[in-house]
PDB file of C-alpha atoms in Angstrom:
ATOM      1  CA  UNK A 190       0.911 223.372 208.319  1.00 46.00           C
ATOM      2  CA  UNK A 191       4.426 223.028 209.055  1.00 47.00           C
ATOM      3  CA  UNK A 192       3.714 219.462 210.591  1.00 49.00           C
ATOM      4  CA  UNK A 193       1.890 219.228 207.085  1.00 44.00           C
ATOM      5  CA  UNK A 194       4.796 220.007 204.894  1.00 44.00           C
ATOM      6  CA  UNK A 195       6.979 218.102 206.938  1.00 54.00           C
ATOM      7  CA  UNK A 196       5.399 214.904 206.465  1.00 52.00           C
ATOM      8  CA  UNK A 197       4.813 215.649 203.032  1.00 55.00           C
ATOM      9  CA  UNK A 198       8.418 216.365 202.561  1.00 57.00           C
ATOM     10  CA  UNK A 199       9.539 212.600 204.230  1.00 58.00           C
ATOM     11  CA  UNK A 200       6.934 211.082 202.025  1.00 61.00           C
ATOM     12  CA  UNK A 201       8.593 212.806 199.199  1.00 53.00           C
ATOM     13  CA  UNK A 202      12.275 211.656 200.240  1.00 54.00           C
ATOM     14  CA  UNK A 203      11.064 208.378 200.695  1.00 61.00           C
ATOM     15  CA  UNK A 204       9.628 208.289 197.329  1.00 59.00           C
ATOM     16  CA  UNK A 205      12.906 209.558 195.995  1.00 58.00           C
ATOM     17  CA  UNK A 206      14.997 206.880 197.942  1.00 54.00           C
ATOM     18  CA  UNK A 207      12.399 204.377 196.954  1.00 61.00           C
ATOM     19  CA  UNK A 208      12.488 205.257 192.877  1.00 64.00           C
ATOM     20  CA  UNK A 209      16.353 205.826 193.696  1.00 55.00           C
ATOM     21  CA  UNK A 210      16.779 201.986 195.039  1.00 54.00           C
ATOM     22  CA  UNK A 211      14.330 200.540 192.103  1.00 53.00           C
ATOM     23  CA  UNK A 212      16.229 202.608 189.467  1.00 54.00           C
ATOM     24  CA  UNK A 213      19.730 201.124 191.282  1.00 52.00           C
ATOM     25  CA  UNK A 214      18.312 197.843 191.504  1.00 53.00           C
ATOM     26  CA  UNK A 215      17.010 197.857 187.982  1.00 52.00           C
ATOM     27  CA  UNK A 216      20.221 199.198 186.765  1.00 53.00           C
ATOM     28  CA  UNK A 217      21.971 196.375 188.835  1.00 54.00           C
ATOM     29  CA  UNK A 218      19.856 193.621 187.346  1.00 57.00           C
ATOM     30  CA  UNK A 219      20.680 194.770 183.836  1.00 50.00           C
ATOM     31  CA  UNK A 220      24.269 194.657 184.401  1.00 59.00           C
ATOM     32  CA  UNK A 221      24.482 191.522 185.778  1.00 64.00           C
ATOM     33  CA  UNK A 222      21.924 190.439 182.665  1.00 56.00           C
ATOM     34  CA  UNK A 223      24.465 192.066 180.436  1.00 65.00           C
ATOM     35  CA  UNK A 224      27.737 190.054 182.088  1.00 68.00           C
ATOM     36  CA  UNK A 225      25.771 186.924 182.154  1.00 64.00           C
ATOM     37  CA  UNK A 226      24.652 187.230 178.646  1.00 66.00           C
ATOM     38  CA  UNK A 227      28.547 188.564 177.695  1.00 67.00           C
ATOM     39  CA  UNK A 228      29.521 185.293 179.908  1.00 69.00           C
ATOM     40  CA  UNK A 229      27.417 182.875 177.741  1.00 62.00           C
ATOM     41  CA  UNK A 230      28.396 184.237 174.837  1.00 64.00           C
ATOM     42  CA  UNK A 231      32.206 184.217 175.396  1.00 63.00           C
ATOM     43  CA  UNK A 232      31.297 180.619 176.613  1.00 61.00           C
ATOM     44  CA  UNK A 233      29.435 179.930 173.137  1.00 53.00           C
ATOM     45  CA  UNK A 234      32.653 181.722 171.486  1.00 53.00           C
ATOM     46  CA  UNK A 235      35.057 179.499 172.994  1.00 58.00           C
ATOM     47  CA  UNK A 236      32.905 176.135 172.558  1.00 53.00           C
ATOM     48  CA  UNK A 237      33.019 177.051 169.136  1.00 53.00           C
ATOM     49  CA  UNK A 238      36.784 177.776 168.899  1.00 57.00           C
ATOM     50  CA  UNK A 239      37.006 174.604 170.481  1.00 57.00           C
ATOM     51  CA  UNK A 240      35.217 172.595 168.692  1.00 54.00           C
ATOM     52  CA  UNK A 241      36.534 174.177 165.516  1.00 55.00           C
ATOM     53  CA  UNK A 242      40.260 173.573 166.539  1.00 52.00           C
ATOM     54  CA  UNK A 243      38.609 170.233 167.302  1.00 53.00           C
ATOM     55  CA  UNK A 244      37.326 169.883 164.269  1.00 52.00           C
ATOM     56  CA  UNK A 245      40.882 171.153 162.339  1.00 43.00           C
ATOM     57  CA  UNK A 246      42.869 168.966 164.567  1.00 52.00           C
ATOM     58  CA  UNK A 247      40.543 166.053 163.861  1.00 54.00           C
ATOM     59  CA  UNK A 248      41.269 166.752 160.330  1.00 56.00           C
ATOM     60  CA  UNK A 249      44.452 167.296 160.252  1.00 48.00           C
ATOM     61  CA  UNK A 250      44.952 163.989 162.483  1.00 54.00           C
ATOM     62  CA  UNK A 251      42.518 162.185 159.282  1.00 59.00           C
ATOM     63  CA  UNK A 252      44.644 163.725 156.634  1.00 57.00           C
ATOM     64  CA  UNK A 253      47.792 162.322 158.478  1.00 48.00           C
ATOM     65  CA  UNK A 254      46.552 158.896 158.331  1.00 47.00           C
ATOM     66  CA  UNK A 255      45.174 158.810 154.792  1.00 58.00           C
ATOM     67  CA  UNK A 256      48.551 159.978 154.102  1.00 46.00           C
ATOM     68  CA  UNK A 257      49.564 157.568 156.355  1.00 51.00           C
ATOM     69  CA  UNK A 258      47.563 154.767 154.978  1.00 55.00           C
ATOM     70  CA  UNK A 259      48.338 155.941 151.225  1.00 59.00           C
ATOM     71  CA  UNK A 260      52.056 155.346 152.197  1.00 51.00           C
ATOM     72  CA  UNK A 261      51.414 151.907 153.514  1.00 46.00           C
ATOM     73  CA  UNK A 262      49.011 151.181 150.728  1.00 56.00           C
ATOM     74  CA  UNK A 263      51.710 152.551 147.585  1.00 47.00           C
ATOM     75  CA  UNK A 264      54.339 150.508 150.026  1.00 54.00           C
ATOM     76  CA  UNK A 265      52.176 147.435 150.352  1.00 48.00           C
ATOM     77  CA  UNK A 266      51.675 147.800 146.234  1.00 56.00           C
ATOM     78  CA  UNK A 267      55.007 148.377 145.276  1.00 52.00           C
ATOM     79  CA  UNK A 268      56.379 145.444 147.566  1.00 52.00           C
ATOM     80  CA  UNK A 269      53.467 143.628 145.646  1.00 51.00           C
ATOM     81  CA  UNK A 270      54.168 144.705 142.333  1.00 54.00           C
ATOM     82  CA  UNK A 271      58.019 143.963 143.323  1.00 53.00           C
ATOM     83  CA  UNK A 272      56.981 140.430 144.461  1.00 52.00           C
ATOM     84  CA  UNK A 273      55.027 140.317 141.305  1.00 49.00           C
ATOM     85  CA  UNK A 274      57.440 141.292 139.037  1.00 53.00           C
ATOM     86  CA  UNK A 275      60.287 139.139 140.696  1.00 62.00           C
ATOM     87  CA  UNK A 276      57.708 136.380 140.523  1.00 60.00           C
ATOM     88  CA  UNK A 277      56.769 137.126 136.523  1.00 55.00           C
ATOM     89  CA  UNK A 278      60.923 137.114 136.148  1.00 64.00           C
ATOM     90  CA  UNK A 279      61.316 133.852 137.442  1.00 67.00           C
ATOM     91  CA  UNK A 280      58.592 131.973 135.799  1.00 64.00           C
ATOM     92  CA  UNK A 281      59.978 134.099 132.581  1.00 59.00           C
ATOM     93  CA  UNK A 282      63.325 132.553 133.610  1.00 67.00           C
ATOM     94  CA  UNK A 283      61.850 129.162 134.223  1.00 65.00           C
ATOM     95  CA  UNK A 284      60.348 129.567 130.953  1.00 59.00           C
ATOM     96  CA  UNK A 285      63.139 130.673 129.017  1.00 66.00           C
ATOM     97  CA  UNK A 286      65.911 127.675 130.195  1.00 67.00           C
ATOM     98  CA  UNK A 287      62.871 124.969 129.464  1.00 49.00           C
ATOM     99  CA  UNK A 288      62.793 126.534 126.206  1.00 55.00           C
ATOM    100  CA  UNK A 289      66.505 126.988 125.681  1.00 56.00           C
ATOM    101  CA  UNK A 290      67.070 123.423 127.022  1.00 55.00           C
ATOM    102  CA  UNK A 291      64.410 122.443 124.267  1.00 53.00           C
ATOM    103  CA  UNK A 292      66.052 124.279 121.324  1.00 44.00           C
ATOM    104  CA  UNK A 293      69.312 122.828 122.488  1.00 51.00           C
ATOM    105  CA  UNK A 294      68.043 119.468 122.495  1.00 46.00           C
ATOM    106  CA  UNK A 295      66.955 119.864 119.040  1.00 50.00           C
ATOM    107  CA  UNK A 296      70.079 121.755 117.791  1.00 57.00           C
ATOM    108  CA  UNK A 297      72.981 119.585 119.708  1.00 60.00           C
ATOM    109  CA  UNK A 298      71.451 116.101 120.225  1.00 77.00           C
ATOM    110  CA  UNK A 299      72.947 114.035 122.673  1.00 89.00           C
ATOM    111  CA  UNK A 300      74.554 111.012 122.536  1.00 95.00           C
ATOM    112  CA  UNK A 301      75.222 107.896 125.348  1.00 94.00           C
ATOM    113  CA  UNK A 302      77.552 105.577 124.473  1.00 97.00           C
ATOM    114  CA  UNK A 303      78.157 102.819 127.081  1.00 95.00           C
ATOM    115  CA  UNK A 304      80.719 100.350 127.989  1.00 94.00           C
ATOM    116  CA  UNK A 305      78.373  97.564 126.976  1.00 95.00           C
ATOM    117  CA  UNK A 306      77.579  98.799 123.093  1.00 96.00           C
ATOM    118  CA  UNK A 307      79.111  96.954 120.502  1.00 97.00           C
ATOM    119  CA  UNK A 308      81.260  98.748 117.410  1.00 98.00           C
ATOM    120  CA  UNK A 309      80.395  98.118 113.932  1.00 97.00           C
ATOM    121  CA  UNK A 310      83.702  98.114 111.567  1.00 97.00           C
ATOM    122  CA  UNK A 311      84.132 100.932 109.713  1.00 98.00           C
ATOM    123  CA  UNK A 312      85.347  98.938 106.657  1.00 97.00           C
ATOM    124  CA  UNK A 313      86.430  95.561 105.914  1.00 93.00           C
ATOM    125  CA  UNK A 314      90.123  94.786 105.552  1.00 93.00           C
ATOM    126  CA  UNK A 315      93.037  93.132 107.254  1.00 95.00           C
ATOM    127  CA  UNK A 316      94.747  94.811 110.455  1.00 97.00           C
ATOM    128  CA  UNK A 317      98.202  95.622 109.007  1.00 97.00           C
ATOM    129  CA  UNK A 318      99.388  97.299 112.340  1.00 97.00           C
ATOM    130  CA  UNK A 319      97.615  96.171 115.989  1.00 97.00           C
ATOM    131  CA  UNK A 320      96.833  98.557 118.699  1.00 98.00           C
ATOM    132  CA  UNK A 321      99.600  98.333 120.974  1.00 97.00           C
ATOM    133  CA  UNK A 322     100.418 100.529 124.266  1.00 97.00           C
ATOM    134  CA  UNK A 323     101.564  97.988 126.391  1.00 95.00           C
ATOM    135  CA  UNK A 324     104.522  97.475 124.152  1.00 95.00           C
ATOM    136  CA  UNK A 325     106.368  98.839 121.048  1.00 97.00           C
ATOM    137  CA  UNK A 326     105.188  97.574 117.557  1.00 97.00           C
ATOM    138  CA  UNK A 327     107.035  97.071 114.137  1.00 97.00           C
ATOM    139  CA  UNK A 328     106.305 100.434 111.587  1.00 97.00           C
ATOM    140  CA  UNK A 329     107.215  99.454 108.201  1.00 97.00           C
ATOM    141  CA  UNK A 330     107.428 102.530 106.009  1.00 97.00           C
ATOM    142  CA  UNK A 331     108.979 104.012 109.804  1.00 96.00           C
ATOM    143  CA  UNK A 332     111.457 101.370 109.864  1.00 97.00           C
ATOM    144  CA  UNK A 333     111.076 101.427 113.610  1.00 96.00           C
ATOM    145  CA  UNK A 334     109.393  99.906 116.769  1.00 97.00           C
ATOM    146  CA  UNK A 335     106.778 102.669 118.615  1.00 96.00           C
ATOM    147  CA  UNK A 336     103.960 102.210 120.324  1.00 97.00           C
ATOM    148  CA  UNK A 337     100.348 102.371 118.584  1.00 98.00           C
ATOM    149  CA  UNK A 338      97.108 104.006 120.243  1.00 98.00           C
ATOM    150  CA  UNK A 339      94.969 102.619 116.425  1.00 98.00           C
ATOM    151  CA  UNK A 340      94.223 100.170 114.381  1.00 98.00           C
ATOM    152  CA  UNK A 341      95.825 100.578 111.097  1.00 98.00           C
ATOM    153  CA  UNK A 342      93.357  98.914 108.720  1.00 98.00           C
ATOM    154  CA  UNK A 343      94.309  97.868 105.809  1.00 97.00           C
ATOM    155  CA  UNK A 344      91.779  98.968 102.112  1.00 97.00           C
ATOM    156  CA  UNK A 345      91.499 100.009  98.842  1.00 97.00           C
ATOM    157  CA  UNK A 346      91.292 103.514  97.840  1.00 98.00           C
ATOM    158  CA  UNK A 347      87.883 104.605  97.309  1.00 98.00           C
ATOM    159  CA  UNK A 348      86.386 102.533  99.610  1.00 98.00           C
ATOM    160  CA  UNK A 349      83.756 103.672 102.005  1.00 98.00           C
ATOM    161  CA  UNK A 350      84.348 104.268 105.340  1.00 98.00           C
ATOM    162  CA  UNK A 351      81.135 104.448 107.922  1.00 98.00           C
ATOM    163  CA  UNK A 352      79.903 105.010 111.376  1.00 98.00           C
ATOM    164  CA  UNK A 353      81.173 102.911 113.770  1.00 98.00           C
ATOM    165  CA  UNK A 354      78.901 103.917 116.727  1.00 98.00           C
ATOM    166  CA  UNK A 355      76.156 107.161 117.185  1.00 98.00           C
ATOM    167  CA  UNK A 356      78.223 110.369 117.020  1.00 98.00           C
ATOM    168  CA  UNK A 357      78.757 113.867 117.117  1.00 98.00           C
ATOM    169  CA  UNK A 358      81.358 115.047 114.494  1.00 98.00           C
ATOM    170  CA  UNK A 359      83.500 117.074 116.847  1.00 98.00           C
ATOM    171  CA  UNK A 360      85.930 118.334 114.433  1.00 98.00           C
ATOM    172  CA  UNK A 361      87.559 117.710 111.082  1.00 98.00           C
ATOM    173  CA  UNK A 362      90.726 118.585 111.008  1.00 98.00           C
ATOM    174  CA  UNK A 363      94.162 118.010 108.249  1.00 97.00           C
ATOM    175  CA  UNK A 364      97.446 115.901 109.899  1.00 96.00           C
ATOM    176  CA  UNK A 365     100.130 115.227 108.635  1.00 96.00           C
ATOM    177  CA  UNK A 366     100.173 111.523 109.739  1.00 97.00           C
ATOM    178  CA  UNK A 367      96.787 110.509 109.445  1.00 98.00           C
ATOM    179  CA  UNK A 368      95.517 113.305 106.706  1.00 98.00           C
ATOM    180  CA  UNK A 369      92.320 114.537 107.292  1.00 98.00           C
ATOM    181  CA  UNK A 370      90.915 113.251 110.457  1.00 98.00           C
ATOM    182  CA  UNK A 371      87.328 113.008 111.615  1.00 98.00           C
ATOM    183  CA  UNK A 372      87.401 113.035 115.550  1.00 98.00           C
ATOM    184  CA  UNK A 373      83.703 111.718 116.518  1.00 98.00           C
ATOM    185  CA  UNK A 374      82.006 112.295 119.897  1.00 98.00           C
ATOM    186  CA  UNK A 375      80.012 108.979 121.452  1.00 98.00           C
ATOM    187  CA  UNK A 376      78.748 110.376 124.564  1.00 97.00           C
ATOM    188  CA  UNK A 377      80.036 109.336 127.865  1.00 96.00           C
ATOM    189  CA  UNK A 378      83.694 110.868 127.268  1.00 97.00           C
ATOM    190  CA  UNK A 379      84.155 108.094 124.579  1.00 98.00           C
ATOM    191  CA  UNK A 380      85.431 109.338 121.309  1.00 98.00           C
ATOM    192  CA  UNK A 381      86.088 107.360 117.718  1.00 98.00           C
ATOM    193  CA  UNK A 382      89.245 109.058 115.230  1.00 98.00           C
ATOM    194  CA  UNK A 383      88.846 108.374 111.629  1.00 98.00           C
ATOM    195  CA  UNK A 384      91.918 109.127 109.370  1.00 98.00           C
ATOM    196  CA  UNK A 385      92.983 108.525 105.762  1.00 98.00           C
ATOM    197  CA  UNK A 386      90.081 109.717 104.470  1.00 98.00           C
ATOM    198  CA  UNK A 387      88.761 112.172 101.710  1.00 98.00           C
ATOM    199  CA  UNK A 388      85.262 113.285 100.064  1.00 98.00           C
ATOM    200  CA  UNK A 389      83.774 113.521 103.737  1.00 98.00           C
ATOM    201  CA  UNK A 390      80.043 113.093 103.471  1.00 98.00           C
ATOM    202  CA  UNK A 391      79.373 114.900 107.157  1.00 98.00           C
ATOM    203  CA  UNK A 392      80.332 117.695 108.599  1.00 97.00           C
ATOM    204  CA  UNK A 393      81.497 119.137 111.896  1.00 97.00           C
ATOM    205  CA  UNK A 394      78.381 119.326 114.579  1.00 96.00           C
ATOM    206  CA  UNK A 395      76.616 116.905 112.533  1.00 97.00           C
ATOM    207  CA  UNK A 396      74.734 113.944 114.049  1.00 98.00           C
ATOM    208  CA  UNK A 397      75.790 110.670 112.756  1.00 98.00           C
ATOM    209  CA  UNK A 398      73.797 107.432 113.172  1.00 97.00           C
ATOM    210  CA  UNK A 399      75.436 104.045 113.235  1.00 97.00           C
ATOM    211  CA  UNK A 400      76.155 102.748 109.654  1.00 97.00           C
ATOM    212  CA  UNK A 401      75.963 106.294 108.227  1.00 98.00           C
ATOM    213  CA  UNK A 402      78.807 106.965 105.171  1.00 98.00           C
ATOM    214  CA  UNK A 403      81.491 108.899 106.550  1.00 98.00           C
ATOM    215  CA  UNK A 404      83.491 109.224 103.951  1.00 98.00           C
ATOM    216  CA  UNK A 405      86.180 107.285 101.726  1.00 98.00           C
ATOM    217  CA  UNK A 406      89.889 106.059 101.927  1.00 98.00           C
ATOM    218  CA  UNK A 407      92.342 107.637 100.995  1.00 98.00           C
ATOM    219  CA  UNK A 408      95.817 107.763  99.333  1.00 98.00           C
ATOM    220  CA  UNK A 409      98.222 107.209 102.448  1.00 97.00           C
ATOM    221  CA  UNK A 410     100.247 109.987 104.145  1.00 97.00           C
ATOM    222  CA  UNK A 411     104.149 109.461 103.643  1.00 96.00           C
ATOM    223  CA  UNK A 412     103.885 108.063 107.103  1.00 97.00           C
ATOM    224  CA  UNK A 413     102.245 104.890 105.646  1.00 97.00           C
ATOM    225  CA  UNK A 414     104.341 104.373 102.173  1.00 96.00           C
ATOM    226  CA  UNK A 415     105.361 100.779 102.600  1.00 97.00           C
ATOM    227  CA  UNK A 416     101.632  99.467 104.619  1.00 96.00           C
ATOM    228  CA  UNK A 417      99.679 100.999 101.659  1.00 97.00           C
ATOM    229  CA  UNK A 418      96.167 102.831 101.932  1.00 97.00           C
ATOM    230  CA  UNK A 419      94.398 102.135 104.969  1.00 98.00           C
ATOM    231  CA  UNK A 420      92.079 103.800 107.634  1.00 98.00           C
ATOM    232  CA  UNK A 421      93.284 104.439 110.562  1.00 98.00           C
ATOM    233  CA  UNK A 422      90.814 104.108 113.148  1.00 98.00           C
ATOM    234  CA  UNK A 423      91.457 104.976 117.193  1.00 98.00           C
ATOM    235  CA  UNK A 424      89.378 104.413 120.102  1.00 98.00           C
ATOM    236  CA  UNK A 425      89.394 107.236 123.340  1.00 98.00           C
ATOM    237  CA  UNK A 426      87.610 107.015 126.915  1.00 97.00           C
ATOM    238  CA  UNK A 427      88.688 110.363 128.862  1.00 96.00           C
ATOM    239  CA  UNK A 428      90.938 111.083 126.009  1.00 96.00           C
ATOM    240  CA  UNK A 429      93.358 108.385 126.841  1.00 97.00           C
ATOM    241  CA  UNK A 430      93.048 105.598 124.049  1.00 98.00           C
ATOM    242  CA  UNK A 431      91.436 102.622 124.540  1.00 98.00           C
ATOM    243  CA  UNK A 432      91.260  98.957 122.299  1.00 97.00           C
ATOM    244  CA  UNK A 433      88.338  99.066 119.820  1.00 97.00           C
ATOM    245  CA  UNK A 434      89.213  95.203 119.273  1.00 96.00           C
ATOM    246  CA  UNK A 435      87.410  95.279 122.733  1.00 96.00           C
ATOM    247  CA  UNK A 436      83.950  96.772 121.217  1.00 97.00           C
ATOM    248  CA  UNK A 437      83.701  95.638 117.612  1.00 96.00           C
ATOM    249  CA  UNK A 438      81.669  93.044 117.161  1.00 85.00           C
ATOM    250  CA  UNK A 439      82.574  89.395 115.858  1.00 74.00           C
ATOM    251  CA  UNK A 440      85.764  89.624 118.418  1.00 53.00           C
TER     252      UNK A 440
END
């Protein structure tokens, strides 16, 4: 009996140890079940951090060059638009001087005399006083010897005085020697002086073609008392005064 118990009891403690070890080793696999599956989901929880600070930084990094690329692209269009716009003001510039120099034509024509054209004379009569600046010359109504840049040209009053050459009127002016005085511009720095004159037919900036009436003679200024009426008519090249005798024609 007692050999009975005994056994029974060491079949008993062995059945205890044996349920104690399954129960420990049960209890031991769940655990480590548990930290694996805590493991693998901390590793799933920082994947996913990851890839969503990834994902923002990737973002962030695309916003940064669409910004970026906005910047170039608003610097690329302004330079463009600049280039443009500089471009648009110089053909508007272009446009504007080849339509200025047009009006400008139209409104101040332009004249060429050259060395080579011939002089028509302004009126017919007899040269009471030459051109003379190489010497002095006789002045009647003066009573003394000076030198003369004209030609004193002796005619009627009322008679009509006309182009000599293509001109500009450059200006019309009153002196007391020559009474009103029509200065004419050829072109070319040449100039023609009309004086002794009244009842102009032009006026200043007009153009005046060859032959065209400029006006008539005049009574003469004091200065010309004993010579009579006459036109007096001078000749400029670079506003020193030159010989018409040397342009009008028939000389």
């Amino acid at each position: 009996m007692k050999k009975f118990f005994t056994k029974k009891s060491t079949i008993w403690a062995l059945s205890l140890c044996l349920m104690g070890g399954l129960s420990f080793a049960g209890y031991y696999s769940v655990n480590q079940l548990e930290q694996k599956r805590e493991e693998q989901q901390n590793k799933i929880i920082d994947l996913n951090q990851e890839e969503m600070g990834d994902t923002v930084q990737m973002e962030t990094q695309d916003q940064a060059v669409d910004v970026a690329d906005q910047k170039v692209d608003y610097e690329i269009e302004g330079q463009s638009d600049g280039e443009k716009t500089e471009e648009t003001e110089e053909q508007s510039d272009t446009a504007e001087d080849v339509l200025s120099d047009q009006v400008e034509a139209v409104i101040s024509p332009t004249v060429d005399f050259q060395e080579t054209d011939v002089l028509i004379w302004p009126t017919a009569g007899e040269i009471l006083i030459d051109y003379s600046m190489n010497g002095t010359i006789y002045f009647p109504t003066l009573n003394q010897y000076k030198y003369n840049p004209a030609l004193v040209i002796g005619q009627e009053v009322n008679a009509p005085v006309i182009a000599s050459a293509k001109g500009i009127v450059k200006s019309i002016t009153v002196d007391e020697e020559t009474g009103t005085t029509v200065t004419m511009d050829l072109g070319n720095d040449y100039e023609l002086i009309y004086g002794q004159l009244k009842e102009l037919a032009i006026q200043e900036g007009q153009l005046v073609e060859q032959g065209d009436l400029i006006g008539y003679v005049s009574e003469p200024t004091k200065y010309y008392c004993v010579e009579g009426s006459n036109l007096y008519f001078q000749m400029k090249k670079d506003g020193e005064p030159v010989d018409p005798v040397l342009y009008l024609e028939g000389e």
